[in-house]
XYZ file of C-alpha atoms in Angstrom:
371
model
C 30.700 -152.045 -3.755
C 30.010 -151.985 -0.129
C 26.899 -150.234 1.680
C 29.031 -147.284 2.485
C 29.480 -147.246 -0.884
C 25.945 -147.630 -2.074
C 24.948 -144.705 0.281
C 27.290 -142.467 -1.431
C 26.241 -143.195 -4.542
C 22.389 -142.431 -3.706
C 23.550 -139.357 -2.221
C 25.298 -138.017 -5.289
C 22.522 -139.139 -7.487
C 20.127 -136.717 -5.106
C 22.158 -134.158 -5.197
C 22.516 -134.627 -8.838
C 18.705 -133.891 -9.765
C 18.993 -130.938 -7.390
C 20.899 -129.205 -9.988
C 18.605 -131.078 -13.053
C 14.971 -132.116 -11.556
C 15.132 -134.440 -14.857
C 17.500 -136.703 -12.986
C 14.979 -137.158 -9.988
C 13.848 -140.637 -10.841
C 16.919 -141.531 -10.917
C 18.261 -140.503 -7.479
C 14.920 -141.938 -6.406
C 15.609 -145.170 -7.594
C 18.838 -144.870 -6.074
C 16.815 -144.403 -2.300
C 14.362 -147.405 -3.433
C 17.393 -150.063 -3.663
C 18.977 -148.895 -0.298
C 15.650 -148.981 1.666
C 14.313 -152.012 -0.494
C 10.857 -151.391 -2.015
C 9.356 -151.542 -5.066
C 9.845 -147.416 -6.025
C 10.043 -144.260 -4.627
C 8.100 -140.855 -4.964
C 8.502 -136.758 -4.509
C 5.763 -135.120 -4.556
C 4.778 -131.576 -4.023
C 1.494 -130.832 -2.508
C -0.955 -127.777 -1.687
C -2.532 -126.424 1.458
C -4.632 -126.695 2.353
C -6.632 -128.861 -0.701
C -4.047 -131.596 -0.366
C -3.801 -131.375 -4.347
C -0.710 -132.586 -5.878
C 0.823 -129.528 -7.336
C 3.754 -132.038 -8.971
C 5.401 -135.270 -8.558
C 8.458 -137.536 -9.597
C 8.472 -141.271 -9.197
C 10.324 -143.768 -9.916
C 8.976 -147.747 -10.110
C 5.527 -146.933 -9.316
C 2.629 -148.001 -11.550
C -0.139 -147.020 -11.949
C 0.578 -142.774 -10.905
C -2.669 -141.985 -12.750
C -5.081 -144.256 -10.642
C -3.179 -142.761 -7.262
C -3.338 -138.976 -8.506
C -7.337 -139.208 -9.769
C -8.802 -141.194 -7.282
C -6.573 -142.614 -4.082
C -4.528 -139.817 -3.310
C -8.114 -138.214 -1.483
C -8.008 -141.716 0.815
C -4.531 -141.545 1.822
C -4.159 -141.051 5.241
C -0.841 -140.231 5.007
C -1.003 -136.807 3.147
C -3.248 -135.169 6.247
C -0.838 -136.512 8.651
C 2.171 -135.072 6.659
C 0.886 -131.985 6.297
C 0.651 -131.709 10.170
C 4.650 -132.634 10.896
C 7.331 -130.243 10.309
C 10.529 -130.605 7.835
C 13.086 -132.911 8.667
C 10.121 -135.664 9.870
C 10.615 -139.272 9.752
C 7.527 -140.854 8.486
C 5.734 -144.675 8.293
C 2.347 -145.825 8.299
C 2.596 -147.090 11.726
C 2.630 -143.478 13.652
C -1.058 -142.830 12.453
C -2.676 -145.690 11.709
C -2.728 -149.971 12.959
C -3.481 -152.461 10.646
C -7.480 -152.464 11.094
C -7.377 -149.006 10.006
C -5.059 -150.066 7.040
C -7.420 -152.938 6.297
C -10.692 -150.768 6.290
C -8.855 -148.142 3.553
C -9.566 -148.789 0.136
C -5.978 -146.778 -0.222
C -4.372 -149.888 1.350
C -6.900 -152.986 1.079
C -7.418 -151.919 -3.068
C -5.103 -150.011 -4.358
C -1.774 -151.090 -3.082
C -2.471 -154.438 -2.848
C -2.902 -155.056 -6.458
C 0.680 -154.188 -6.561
C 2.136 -155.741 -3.810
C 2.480 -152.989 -1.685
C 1.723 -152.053 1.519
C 4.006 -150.068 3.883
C 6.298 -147.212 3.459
C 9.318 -145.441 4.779
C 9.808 -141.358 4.241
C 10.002 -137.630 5.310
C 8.870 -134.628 5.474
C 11.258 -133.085 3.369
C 9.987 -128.941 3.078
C 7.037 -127.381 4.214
C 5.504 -123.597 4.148
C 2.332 -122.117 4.533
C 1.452 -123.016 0.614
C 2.421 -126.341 0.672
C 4.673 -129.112 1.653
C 7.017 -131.565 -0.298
C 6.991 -135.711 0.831
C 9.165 -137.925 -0.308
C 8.576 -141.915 0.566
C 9.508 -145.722 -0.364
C 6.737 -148.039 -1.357
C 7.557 -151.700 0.407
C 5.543 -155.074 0.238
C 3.802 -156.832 2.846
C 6.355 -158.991 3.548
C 8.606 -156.522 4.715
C 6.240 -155.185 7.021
C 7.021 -152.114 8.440
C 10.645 -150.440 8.394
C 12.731 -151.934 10.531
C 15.128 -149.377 13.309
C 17.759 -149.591 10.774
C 15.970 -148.846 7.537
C 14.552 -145.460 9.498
C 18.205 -144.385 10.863
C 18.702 -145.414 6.805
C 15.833 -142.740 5.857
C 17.120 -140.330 8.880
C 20.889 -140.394 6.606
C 19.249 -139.887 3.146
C 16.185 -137.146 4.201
C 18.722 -134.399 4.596
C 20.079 -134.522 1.180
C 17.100 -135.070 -0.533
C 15.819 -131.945 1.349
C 19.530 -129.910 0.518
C 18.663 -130.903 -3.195
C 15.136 -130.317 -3.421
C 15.861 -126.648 -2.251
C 18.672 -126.057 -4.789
C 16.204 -127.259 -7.447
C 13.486 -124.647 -5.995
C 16.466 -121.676 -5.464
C 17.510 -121.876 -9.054
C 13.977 -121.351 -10.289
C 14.543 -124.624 -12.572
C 10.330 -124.273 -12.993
C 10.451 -125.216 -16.926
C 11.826 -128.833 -15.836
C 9.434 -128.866 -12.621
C 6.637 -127.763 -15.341
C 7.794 -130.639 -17.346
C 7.274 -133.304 -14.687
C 3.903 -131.406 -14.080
C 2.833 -131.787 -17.197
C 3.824 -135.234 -17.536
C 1.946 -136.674 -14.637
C -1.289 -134.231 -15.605
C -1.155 -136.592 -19.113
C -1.989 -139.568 -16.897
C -5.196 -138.029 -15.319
C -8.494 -138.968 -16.888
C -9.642 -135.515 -17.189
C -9.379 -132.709 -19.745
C -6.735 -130.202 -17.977
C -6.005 -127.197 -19.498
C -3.046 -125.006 -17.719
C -4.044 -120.765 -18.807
C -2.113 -117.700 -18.453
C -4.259 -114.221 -16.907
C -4.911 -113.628 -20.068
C -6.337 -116.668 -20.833
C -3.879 -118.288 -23.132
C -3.010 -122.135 -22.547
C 0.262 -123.075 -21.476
C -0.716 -126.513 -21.301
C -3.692 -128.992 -22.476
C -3.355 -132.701 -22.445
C -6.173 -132.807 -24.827
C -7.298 -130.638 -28.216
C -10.859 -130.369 -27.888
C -14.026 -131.963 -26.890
C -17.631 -131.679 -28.292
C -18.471 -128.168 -26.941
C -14.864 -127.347 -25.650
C -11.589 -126.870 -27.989
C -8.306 -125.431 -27.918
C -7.936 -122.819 -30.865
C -4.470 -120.661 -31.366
C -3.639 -121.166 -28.147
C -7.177 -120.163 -26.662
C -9.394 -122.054 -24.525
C -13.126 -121.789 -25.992
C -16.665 -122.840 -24.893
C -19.596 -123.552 -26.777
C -21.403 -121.833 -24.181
C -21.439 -117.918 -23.369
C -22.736 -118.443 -20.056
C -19.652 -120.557 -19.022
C -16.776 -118.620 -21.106
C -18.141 -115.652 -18.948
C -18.051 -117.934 -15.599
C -14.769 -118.994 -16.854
C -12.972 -115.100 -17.103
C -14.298 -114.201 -13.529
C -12.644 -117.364 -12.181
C -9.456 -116.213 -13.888
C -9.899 -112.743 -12.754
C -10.175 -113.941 -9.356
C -7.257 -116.068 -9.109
C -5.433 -112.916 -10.662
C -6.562 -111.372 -7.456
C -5.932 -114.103 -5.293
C -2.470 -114.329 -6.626
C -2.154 -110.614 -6.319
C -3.000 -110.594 -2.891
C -5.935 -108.308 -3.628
C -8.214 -111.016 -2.112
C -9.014 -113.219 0.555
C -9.767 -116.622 0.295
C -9.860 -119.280 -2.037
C -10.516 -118.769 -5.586
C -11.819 -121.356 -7.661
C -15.344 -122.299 -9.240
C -17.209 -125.262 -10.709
C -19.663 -124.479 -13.330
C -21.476 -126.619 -16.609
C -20.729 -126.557 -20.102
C -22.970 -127.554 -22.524
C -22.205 -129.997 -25.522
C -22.790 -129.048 -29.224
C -24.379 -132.412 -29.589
C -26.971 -132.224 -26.850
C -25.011 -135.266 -24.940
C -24.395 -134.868 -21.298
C -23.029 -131.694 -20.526
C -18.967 -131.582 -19.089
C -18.362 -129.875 -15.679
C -15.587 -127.319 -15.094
C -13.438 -126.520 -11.785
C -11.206 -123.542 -11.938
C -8.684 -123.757 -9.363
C -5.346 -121.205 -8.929
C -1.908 -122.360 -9.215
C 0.247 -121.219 -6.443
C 2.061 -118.215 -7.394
C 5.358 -119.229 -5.499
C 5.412 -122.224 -7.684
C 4.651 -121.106 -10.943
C 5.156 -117.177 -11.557
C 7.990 -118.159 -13.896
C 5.929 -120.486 -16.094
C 3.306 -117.862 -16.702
C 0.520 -119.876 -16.052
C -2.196 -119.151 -13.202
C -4.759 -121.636 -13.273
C -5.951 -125.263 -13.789
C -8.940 -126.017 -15.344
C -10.532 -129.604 -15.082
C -12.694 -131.271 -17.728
C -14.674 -133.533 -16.340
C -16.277 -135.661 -18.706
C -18.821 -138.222 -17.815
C -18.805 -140.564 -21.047
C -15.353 -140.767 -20.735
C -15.287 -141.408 -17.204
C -17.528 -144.211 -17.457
C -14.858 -145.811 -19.823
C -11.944 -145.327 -17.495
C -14.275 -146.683 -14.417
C -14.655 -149.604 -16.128
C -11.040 -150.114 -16.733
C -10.275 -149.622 -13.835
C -12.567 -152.417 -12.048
C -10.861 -154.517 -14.552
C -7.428 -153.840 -13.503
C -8.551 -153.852 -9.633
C -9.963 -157.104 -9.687
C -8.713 -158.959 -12.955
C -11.749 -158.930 -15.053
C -12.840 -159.704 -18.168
C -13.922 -156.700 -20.648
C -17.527 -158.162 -20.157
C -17.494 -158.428 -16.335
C -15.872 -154.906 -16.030
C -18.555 -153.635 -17.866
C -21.401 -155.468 -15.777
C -19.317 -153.988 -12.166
C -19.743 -150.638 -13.868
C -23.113 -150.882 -14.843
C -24.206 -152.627 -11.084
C -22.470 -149.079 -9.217
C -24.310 -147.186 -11.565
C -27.637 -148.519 -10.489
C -28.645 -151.059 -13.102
C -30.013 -154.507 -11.859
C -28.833 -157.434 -13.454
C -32.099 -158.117 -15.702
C -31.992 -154.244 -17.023
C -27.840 -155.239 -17.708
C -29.161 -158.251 -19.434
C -31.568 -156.268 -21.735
C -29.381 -152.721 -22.434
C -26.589 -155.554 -23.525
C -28.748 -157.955 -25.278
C -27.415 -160.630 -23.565
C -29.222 -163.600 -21.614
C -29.669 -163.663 -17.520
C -28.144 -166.664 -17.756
C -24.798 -165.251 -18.959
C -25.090 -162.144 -16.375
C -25.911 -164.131 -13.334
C -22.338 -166.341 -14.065
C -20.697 -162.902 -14.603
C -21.637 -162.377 -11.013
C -20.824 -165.085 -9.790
C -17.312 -164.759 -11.178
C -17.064 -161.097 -9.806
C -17.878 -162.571 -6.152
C -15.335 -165.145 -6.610
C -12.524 -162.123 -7.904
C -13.666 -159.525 -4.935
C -14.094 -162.163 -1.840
C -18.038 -160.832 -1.894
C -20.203 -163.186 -0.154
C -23.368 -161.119 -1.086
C -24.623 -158.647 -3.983
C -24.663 -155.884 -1.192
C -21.210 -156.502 -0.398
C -20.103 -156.661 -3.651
C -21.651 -153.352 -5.039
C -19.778 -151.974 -1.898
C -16.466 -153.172 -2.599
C -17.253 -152.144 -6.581
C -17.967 -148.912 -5.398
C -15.131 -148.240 -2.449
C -12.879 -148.195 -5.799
C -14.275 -146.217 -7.976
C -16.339 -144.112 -5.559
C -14.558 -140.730 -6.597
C -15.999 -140.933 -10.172
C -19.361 -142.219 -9.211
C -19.471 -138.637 -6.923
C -18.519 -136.685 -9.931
C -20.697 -138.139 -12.253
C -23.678 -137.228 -9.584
């Protein structure tokens, strides 16, 4: 098969999941061997909070990590959101490689998987939000070549023709299903209600103070299950155009137990986007304990840690010294002292300072929440 060929092919695959949004990862695998990168993403994003409202992907790993914590440090959403439709886009129109160097986006997160630059478009915008597509390439490429972009320039089009059939044919239980599936990979509780309160999606059953009963979201608390119907009164208003504004609230609710409490955020779904699955807002979970956990995991998979040095990392951006480490984990100083030194070796630190700061560029989202 030729190139000619090959384009062809990734066109009708694109056009393909414009008609079934199941298909989408694999048109967009079909884009990532053309361009040549390691995967390929659409994603669908609000305005102005620069929240993912959905995504496809295809050959990415690690969608939760980018979704909970990176996708806040990517320069490249703010700089999308500012270009119309039809836009060409690579790292090198906003940003040089000091900048790219200095973001934890670039200089943590991509480069434990080999990736660095990327080639893609603008391919709808409104007022709500705007949809980006993009190919994820290694460093070795560098950035896209002339013909790779008059490459991305042939291919935008169609992904933008399909991506509109997919939105005019209201195909929102398969969009909902992609939704849904990428919510699963977030570390939080999310729970997607109806006005009326009813869930239309949880990706978990119930916590210690919080639980999901015949199809009903309930708090231990009655000061938050109040909190939580105004929210959900406003965003019926919001929604309704009754209001101006932005309608969304963070409140605390209390465990059963007595253990740290959880904290809430209410925040609308966009009405364009999801009138047909009859659900208005999301509601985030936040729970520290179990944030904690992931953090720790997720030092280990930045760096390539061992359980017991991921657990020290966590423990030094949380504030403990080494000695208290020692003692809470009945361990020796001895044994936590070569722990360090083996996390300076994995992170390039030089210096405890600049270690806790590289520790804490990647999971500094979840340190902020736990505050």
């Amino acid at each position: 098969m030729g190139h000619g060929d090959d384009i062809i092919a990734a066109i009708t695959r694109i056009h393909a999941a414009g008609l079934d949004a199941t298909k989408w990862p694999d048109a967009l695998a079909g884009v990532t061997n053309l361009i040549g990168g390691h995967g390929a993403s659409l994603e669908f994003i609000e305005r102005p909070s620069l929240r993912h409202h959905g995504m496809y992907s295809y050959g990415l790993p690690a969608v939760g990590a980018y979704l909970e914590y990176y996708a806040p440090m990517c320069p490249r959403l703010p700089y999308t959101a500012r270009q119309p439709a039809g836009s060409i886009l690579y790292d090198a129109q906003y940003c040089d490689e000091d900048a790219m160097n200095a973001n934890p986006f670039y200089a943590e997160f991509l480069a434990a998987y080999d990736m660095r630059y990327f080639l893609g478009g603008v391919v709808a915008c409104s007022p709500h939000d705007f949809v980006l597509t993009g190919v994820q390439t290694s460093p070795k490429r560098g950035h896209p070549t002339p013909a790779k972009i008059k490459l991305m320039a042939v291919l935008l089009p169609h992904i933008q023709q399909a991506t509109d059939v997919m939105r005019r044919l209201g195909d929102l239980t398969k969009t909902q299903s992609a939704f849904q599936h990428t919510l699963d990979w977030l570390v939080d509780g999310v729970v997607m209600l109806a006005a009326d309160g009813a869930v239309r999606y949880a990706n978990v059953a119930g916590h210690d103070g919080i639980a999901v009963r015949r199809g009903v979201l309930k708090l231990a608390s009655a000061d938050a299950t109040t909190k939580l119907g105004e929210s959900l009164k406003a965003v019926c208003r919001l929604r309704d155009s009754e209001a101006d504004g932005e309608a969304h609230q963070d409140f605390i609710v209390s465990r059963r137990s007595g253990a740290t409490a959880y904290s809430i955020s209410v925040r609308p779904l966009l009405a364009a986007a999801d009138k047909a699955m009859d659900a208005v807002a999301l509601i985030f979970i936040r729970d520290p304990l179990t944030r904690r956990q992931s953090s720790t995991k997720l030092l280990g998979q930045m760096f390539g840690l061992t359980a017991a040095e991921a657990a020290l990392a966590n423990a030094l951006c949380s504030g403990f010294s080494p000695d208290e480490f020692a003692r809470e984990s009945n361990i020796s100083s001895n044994t936590v002292y070569t722990h360090i030194r083996h996390l300076k070796e994995k992170t390039g630190s030089s210096r405890m300072a600049e270690l806790i700061r590289k520790l804490n560029n990647v999971q500094a989202s979840v340190v902020a929440e736990q505050k």
